[in-house]
Short mmCIF file of N, CA and C in Angstrom, two decimals:
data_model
loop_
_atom_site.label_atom_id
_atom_site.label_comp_id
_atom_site.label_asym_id
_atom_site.label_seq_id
_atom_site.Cartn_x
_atom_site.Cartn_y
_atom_site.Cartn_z
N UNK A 1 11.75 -4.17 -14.36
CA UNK A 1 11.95 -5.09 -13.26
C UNK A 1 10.64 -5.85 -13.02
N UNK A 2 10.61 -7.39 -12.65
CA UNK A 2 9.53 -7.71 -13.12
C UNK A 2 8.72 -7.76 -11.16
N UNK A 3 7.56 -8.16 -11.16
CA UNK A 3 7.52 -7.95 -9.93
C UNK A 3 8.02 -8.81 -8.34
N UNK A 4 8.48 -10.07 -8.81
CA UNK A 4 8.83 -11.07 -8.15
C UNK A 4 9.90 -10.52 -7.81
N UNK A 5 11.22 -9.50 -8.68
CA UNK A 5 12.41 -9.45 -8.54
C UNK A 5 12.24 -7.91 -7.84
N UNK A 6 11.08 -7.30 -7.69
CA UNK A 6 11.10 -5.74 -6.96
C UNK A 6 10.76 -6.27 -5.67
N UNK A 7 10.07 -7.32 -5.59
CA UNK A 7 9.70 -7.99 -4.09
C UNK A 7 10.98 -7.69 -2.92
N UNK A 8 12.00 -8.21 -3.68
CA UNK A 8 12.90 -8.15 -2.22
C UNK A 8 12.96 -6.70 -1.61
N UNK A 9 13.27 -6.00 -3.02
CA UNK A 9 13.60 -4.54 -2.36
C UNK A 9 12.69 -3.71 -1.61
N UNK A 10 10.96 -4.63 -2.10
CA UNK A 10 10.27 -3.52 -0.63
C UNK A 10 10.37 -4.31 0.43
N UNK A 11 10.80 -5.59 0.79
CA UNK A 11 11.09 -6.35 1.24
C UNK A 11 12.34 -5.83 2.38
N UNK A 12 12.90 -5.15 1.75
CA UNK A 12 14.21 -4.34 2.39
C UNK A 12 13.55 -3.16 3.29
N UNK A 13 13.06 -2.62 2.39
CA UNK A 13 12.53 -1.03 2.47
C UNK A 13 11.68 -1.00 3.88
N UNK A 14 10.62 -2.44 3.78
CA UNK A 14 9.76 -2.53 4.97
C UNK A 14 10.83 -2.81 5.94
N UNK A 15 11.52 -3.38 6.28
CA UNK A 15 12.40 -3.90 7.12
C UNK A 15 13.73 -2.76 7.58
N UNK A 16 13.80 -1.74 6.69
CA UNK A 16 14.26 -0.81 7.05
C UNK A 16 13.42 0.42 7.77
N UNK A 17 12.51 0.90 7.55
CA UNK A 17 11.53 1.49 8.00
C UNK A 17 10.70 1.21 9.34
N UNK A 18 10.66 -0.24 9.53
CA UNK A 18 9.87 -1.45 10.69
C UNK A 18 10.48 -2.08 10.88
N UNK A 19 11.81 -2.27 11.31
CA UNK A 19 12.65 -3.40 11.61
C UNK A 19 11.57 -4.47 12.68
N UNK A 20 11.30 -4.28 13.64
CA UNK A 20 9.72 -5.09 14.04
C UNK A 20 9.02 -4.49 13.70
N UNK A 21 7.74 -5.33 13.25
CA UNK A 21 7.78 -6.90 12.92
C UNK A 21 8.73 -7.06 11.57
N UNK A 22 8.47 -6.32 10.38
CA UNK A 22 9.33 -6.86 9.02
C UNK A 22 10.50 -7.05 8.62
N UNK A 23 11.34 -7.44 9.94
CA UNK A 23 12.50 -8.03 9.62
C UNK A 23 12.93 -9.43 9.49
N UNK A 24 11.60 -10.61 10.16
CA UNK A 24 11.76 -11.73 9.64
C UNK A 24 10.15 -11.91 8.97
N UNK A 25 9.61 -10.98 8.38
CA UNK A 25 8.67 -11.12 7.59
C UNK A 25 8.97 -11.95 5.86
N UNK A 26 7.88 -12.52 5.79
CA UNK A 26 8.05 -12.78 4.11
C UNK A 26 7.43 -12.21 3.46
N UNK A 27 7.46 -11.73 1.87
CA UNK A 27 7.03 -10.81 0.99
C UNK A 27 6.62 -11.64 -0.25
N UNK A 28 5.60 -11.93 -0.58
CA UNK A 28 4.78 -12.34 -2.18
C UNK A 28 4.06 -11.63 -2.87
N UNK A 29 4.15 -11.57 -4.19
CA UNK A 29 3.56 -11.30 -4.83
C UNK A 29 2.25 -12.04 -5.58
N UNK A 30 1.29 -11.85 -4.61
CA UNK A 30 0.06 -12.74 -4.98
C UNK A 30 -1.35 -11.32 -5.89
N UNK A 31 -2.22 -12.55 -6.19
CA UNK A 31 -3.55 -11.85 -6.82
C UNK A 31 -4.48 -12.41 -5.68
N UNK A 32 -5.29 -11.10 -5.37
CA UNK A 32 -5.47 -11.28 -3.63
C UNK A 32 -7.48 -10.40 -4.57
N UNK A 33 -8.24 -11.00 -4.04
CA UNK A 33 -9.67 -11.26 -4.20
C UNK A 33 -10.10 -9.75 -3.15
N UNK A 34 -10.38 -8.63 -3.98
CA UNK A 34 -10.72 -7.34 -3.40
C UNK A 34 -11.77 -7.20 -1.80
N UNK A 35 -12.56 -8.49 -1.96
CA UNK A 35 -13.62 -8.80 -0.61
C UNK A 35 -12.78 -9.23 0.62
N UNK A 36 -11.71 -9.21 0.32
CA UNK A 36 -10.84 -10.15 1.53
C UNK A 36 -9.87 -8.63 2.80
N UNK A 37 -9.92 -7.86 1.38
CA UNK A 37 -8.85 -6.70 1.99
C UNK A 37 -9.74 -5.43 3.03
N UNK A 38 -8.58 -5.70 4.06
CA UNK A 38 -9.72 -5.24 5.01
C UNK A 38 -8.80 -3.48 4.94
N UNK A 39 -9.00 -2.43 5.82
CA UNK A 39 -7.85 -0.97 6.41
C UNK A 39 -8.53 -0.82 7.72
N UNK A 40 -7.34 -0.49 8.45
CA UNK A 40 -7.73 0.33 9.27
C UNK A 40 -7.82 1.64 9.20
N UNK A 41 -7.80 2.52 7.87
CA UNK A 41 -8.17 3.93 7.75
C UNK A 41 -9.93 3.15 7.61
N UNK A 42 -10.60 4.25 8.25
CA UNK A 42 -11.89 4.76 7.91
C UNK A 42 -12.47 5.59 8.00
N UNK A 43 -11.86 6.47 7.44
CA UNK A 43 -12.53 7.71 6.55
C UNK A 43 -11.07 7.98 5.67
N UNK A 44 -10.81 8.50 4.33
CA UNK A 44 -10.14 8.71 3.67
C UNK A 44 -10.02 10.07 3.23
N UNK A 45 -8.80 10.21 2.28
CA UNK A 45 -9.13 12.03 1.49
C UNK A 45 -9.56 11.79 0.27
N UNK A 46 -10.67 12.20 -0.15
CA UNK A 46 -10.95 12.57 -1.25
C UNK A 46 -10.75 12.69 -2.46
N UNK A 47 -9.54 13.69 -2.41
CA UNK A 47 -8.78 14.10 -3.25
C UNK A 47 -7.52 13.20 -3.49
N UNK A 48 -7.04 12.10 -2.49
CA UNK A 48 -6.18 10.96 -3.10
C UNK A 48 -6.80 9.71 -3.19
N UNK A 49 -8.25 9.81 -3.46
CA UNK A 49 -8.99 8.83 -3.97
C UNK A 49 -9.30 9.40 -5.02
N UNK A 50 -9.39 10.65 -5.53
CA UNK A 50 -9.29 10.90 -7.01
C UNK A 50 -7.79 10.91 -8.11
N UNK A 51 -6.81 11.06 -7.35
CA UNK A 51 -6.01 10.90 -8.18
C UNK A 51 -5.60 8.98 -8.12
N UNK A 52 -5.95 8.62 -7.05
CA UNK A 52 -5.75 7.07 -7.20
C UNK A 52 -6.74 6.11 -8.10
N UNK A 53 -7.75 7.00 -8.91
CA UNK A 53 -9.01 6.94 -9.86
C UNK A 53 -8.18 6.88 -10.94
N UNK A 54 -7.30 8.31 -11.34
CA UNK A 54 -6.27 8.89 -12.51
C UNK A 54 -5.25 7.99 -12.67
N UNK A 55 -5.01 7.13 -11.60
CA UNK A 55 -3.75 6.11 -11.60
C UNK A 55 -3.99 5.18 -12.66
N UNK A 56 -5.27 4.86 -11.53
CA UNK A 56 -6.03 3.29 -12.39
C UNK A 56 -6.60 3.79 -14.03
N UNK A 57 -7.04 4.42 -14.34
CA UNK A 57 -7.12 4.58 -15.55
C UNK A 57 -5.87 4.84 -16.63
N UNK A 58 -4.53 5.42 -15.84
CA UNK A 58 -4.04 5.40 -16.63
C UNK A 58 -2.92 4.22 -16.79
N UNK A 59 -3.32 3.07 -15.97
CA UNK A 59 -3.30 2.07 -16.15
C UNK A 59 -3.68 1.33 -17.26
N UNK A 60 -4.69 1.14 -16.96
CA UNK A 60 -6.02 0.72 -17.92
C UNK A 60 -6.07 1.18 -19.35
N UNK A 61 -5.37 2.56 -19.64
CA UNK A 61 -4.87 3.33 -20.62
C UNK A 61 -3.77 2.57 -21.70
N UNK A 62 -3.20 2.56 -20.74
CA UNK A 62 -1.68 1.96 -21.28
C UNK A 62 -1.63 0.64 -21.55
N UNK A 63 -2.99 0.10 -20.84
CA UNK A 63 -3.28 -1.90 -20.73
C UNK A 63 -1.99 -2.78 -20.38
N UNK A 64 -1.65 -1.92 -19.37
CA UNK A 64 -1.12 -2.56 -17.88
C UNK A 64 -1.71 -2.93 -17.07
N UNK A 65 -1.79 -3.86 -16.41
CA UNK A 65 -2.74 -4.71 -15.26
C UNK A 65 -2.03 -3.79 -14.45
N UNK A 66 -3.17 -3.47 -13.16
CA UNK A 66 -2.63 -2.55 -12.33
C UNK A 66 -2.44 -3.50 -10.90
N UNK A 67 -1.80 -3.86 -10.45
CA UNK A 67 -1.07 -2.18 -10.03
C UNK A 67 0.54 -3.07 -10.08
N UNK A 68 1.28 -3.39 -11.48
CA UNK A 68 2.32 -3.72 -11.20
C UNK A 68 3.23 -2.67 -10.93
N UNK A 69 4.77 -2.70 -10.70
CA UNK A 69 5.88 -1.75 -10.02
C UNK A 69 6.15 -1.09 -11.81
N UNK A 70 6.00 0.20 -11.29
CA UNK A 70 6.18 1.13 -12.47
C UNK A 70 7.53 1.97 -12.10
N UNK A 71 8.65 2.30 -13.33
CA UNK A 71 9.54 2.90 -13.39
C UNK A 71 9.26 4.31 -13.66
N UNK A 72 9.25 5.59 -12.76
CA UNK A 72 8.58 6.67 -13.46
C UNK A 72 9.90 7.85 -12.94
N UNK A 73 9.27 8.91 -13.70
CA UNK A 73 10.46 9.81 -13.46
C UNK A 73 11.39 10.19 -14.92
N UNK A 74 12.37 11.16 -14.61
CA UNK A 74 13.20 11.59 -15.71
C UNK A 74 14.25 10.85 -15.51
N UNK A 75 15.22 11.37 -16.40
CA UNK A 75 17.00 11.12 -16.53
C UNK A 75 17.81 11.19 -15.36
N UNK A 76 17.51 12.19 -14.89
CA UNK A 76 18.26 12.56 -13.42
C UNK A 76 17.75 12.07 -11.80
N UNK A 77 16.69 11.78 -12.14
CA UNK A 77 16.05 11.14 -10.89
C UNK A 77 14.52 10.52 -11.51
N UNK A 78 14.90 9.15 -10.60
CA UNK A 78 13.65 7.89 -10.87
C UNK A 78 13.30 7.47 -9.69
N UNK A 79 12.03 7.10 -10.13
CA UNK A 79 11.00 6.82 -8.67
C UNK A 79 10.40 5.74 -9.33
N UNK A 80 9.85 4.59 -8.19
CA UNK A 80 8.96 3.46 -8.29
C UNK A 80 7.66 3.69 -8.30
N UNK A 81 6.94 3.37 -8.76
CA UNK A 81 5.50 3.40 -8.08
C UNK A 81 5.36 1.83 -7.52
N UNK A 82 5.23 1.93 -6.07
CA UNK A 82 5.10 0.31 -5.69
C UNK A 82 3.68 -0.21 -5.68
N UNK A 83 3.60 -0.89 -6.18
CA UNK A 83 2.04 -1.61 -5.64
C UNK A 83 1.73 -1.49 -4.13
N UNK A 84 0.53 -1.73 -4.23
CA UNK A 84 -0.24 -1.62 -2.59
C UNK A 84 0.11 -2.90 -1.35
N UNK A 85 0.31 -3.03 -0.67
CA UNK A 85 0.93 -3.82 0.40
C UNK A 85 -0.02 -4.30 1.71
N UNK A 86 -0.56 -5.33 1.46
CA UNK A 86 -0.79 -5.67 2.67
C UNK A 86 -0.15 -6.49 3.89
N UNK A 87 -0.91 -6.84 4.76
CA UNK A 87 -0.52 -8.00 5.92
C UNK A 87 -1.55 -9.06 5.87
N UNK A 88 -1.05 -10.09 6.01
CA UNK A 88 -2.18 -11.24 6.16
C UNK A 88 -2.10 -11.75 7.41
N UNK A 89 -3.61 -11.37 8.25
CA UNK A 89 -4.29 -11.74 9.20
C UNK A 89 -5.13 -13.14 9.21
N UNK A 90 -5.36 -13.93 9.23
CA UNK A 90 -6.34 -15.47 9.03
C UNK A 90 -6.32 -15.09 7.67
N UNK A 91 -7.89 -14.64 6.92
CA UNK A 91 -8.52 -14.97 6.24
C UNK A 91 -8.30 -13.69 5.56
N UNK A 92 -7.88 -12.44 6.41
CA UNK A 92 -8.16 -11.16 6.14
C UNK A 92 -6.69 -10.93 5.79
N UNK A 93 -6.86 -9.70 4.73
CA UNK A 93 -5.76 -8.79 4.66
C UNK A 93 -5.87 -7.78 5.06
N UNK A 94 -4.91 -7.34 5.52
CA UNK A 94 -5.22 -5.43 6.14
C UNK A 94 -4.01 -4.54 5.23
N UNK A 95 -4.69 -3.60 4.35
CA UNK A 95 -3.83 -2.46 4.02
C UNK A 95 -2.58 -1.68 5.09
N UNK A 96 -1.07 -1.58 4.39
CA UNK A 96 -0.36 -1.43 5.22
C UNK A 96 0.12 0.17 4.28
N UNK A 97 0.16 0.02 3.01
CA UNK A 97 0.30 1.11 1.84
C UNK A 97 -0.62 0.81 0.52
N UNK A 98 -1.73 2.11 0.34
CA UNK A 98 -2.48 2.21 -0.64
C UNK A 98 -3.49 1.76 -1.15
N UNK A 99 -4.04 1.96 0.54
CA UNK A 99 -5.46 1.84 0.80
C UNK A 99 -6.23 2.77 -0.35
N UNK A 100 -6.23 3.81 -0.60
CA UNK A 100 -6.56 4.45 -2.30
C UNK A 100 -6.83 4.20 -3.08
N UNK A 101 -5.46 3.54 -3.47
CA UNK A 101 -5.45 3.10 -4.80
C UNK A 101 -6.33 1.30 -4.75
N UNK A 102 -6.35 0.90 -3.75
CA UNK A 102 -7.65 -0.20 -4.12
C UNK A 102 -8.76 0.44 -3.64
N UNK A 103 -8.87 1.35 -3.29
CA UNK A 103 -10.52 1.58 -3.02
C UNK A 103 -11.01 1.69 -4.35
N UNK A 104 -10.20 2.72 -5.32
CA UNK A 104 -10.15 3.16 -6.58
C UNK A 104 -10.70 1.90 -7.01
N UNK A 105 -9.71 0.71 -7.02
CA UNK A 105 -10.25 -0.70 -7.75
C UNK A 105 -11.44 -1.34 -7.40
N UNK A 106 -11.66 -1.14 -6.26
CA UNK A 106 -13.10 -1.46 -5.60
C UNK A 106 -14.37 -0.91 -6.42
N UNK A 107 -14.19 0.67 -6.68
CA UNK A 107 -15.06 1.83 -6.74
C UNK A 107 -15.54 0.76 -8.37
N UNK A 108 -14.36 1.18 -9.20
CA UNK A 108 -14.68 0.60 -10.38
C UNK A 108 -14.62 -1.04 -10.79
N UNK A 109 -15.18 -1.64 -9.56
CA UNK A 109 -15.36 -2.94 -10.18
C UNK A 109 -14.77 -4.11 -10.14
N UNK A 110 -13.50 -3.66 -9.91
CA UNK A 110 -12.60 -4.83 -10.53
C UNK A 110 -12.18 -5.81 -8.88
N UNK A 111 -12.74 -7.26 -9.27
CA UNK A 111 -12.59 -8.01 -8.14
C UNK A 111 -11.06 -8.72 -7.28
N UNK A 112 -10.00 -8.51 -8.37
CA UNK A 112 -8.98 -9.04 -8.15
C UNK A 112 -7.88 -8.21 -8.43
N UNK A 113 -6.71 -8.13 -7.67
CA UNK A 113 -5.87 -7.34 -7.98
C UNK A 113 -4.66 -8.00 -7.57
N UNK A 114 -3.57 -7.65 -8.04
CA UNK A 114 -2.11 -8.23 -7.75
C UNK A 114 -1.23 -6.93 -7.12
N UNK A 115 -0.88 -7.31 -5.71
CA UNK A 115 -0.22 -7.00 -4.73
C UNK A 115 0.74 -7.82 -4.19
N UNK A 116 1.92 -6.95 -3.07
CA UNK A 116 2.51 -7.37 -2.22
C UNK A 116 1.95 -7.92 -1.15
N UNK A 117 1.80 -9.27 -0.38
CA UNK A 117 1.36 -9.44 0.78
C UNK A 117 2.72 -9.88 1.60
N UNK A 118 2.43 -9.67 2.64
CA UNK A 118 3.28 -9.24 3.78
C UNK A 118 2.67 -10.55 4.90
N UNK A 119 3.81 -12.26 4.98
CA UNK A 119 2.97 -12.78 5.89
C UNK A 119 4.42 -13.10 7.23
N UNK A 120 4.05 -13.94 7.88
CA UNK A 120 4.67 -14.10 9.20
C UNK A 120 4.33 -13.60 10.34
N UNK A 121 5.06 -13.63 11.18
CA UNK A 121 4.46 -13.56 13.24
C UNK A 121 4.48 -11.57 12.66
N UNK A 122 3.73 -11.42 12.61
CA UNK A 122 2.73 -9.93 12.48
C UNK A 122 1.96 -9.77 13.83
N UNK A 123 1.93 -8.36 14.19
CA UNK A 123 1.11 -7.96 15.34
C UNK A 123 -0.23 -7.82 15.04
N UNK A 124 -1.55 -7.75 15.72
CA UNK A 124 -2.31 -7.84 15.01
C UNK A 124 -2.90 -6.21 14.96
N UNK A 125 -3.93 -6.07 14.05
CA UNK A 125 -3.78 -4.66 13.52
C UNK A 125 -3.93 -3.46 14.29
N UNK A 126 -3.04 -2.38 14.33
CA UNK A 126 -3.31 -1.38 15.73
C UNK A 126 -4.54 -1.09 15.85
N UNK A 127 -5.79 -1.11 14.89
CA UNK A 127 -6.94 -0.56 15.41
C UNK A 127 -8.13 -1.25 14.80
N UNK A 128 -9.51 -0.96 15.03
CA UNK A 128 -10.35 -1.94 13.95
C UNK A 128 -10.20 -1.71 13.07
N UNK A 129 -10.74 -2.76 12.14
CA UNK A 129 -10.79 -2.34 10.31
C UNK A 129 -11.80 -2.49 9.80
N UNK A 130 -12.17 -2.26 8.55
CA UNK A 130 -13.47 -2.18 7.80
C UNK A 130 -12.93 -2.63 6.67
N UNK A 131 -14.04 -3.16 5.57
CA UNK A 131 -14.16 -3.30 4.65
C UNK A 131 -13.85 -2.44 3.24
N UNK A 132 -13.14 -2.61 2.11
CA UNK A 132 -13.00 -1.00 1.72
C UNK A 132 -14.31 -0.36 0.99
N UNK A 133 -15.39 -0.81 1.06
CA UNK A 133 -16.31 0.10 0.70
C UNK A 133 -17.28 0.63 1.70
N UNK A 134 -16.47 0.57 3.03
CA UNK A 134 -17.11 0.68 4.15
C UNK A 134 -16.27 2.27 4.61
N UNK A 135 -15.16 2.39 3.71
CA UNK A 135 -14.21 3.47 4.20
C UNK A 135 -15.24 5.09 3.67
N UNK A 136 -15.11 5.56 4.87
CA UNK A 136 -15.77 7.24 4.04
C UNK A 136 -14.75 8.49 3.40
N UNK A 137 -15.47 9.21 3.37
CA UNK A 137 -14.72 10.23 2.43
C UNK A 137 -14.79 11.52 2.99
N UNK A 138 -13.98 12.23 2.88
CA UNK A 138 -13.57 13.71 3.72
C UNK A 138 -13.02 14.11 2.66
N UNK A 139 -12.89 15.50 2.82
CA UNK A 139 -12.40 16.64 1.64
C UNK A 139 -11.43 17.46 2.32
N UNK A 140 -10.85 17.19 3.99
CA UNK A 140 -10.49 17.55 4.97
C UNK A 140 -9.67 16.70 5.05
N UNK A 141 -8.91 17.00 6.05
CA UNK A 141 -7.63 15.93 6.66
C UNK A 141 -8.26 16.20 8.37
N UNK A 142 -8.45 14.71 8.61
CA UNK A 142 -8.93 14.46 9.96
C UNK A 142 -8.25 13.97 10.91
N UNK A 143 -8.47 14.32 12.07
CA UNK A 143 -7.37 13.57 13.29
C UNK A 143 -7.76 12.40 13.09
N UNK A 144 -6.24 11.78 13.49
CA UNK A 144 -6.74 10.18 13.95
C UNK A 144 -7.68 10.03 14.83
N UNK A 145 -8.72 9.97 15.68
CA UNK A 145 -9.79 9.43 16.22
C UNK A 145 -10.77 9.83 15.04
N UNK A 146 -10.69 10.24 13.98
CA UNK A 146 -11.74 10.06 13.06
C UNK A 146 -11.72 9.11 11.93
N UNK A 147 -10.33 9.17 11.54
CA UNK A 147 -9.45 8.41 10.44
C UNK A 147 -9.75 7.05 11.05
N UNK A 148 -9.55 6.69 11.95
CA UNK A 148 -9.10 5.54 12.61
C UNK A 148 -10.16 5.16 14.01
N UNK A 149 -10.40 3.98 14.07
CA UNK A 149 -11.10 3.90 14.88
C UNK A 149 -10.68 2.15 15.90
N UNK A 150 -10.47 3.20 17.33
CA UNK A 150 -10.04 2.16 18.58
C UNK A 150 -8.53 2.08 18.09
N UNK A 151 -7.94 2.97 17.61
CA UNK A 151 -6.36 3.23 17.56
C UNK A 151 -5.44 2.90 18.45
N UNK A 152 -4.76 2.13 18.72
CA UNK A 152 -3.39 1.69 19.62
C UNK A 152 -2.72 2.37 18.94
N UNK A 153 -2.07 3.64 19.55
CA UNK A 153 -1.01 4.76 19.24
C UNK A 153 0.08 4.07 18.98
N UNK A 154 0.32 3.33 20.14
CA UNK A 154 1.61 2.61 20.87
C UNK A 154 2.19 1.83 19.43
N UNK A 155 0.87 1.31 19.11
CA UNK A 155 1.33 0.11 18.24
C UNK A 155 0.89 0.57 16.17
N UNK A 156 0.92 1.75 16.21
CA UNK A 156 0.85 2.05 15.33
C UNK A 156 2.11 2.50 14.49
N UNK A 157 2.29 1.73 13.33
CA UNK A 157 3.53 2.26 12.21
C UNK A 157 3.05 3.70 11.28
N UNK A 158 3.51 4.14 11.65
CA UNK A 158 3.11 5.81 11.23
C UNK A 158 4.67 5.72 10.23
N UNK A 159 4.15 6.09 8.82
CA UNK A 159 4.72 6.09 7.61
C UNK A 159 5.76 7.39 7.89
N UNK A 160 5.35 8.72 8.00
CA UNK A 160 6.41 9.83 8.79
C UNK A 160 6.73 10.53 7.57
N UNK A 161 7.55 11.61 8.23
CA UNK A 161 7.93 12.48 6.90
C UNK A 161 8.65 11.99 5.86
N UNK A 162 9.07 10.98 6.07
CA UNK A 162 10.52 10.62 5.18
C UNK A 162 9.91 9.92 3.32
N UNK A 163 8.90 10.21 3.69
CA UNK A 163 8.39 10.24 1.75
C UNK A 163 7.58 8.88 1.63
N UNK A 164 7.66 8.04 3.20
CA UNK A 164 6.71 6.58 3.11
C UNK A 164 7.45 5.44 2.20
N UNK A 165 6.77 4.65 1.87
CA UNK A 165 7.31 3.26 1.09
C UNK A 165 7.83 3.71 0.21
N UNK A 166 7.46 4.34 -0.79
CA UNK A 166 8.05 4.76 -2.58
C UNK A 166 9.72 5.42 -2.33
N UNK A 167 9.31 6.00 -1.07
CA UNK A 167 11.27 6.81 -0.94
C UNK A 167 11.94 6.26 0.10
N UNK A 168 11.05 5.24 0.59
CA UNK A 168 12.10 4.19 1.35
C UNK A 168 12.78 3.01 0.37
N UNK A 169 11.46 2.86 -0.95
CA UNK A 169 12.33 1.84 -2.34
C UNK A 169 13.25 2.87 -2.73
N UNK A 170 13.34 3.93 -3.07
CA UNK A 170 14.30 4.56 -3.83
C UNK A 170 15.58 4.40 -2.53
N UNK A 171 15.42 4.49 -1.53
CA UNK A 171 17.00 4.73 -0.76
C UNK A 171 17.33 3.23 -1.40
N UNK A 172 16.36 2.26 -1.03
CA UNK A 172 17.30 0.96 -0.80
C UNK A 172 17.87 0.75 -2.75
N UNK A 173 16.72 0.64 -3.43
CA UNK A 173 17.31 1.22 -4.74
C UNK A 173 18.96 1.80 -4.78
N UNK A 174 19.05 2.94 -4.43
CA UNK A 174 20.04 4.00 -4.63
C UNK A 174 21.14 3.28 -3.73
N UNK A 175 20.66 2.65 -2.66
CA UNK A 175 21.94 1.44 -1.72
C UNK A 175 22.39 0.14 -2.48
N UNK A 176 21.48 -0.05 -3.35
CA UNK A 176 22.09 -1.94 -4.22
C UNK A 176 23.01 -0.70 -5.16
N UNK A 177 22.23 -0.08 -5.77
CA UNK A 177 23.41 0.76 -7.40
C UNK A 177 24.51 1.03 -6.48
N UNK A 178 24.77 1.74 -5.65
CA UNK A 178 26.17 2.26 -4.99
C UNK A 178 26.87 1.30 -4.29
N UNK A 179 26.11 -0.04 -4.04
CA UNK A 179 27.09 -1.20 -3.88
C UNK A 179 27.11 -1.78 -4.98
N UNK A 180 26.61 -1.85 -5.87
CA UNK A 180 27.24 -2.42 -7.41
C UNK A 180 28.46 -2.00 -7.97
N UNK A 181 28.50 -0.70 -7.84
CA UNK A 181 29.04 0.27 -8.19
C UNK A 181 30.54 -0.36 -8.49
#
């Protein structure tokens, strides 16, 4: 699936998950300049900045530009890997999914990357943001007043148990096949 045509479905997925704001949001697939992308995580884990290291290389492995939508999984059950997602603020983007996996791209170099951006009447971001080489590193899992800094609870989209973006694409996924059907 190429990535223009996976667009709608996180397109869905966000809008199922956030019905406000991303239900009259628009979704592109642009190459977005790594200095621009801002998070409001600041401080991160460690340990999914090392496997988001293992991603990108095995990217880079395979000489796939990263981070396009990957088909992964067996026979009996398949999963997406979605690219990273932001929101566009003015000038700024703010990480909405996989703040990681570009720090990863940051760490090693690489100035440009191709993502989902996320634009339209957007709230503006629940808390401050930083730069991603401004984000720190923990080996711990920290409360939000450490993760996050000047947090609006209220106005925060908290991803939740339900498996986050990748198994909110697979429902809507698993909803187009069973209306094809």
């Amino acid at each position: 699936m190429a990535p223009e045509d996976f667009g709608p479905v996180v397109a869905s997925a966000l809008a199922a998950m956030w019905p406000v704001p991303y239900g009259n949001a628009s979704l592109a697939w642009r190459e977005v300049r790594l200095a621009d992308v801002r998070s409001i995580v600041h401080v991160a884990r460690r340990q999914r900045l090392d496997s988001a290291q293992e991603l990108l290389a095995s990217y880079r492995n395979a000489q796939v530009a990263p981070y396009l939508p990957l088909r992964v999984g067996g026979r009996d059950r398949q999963s997406f890997l979605v690219p990273p997602v932001v929101e566009e603020h003015g000038t700024h983007l703010v990480v909405i999914d996989g703040v990681h996996r570009l720090m990863a791209a940051h760490q090693r170099g690489l100035r440009h990357v191709r993502l989902f951006v996320v634009s339209g009447e957007l709230p503006a971001p629940p808390g401050d943001v930083c730069a991603l080489g401004d984000i720190g590193l923990s080996s711990e899992h920290r409360p939000p007043e450490v993760m996050f800094r000047n947090l609006r609870a209220q106005d925060f989209r908290r991803v939740g148990d339900a498996g986050g973006l990748e198994a909110a694409v697979c429902r809507e996924l698993d909803c187009r096949a069973s209306e094809g059907a």
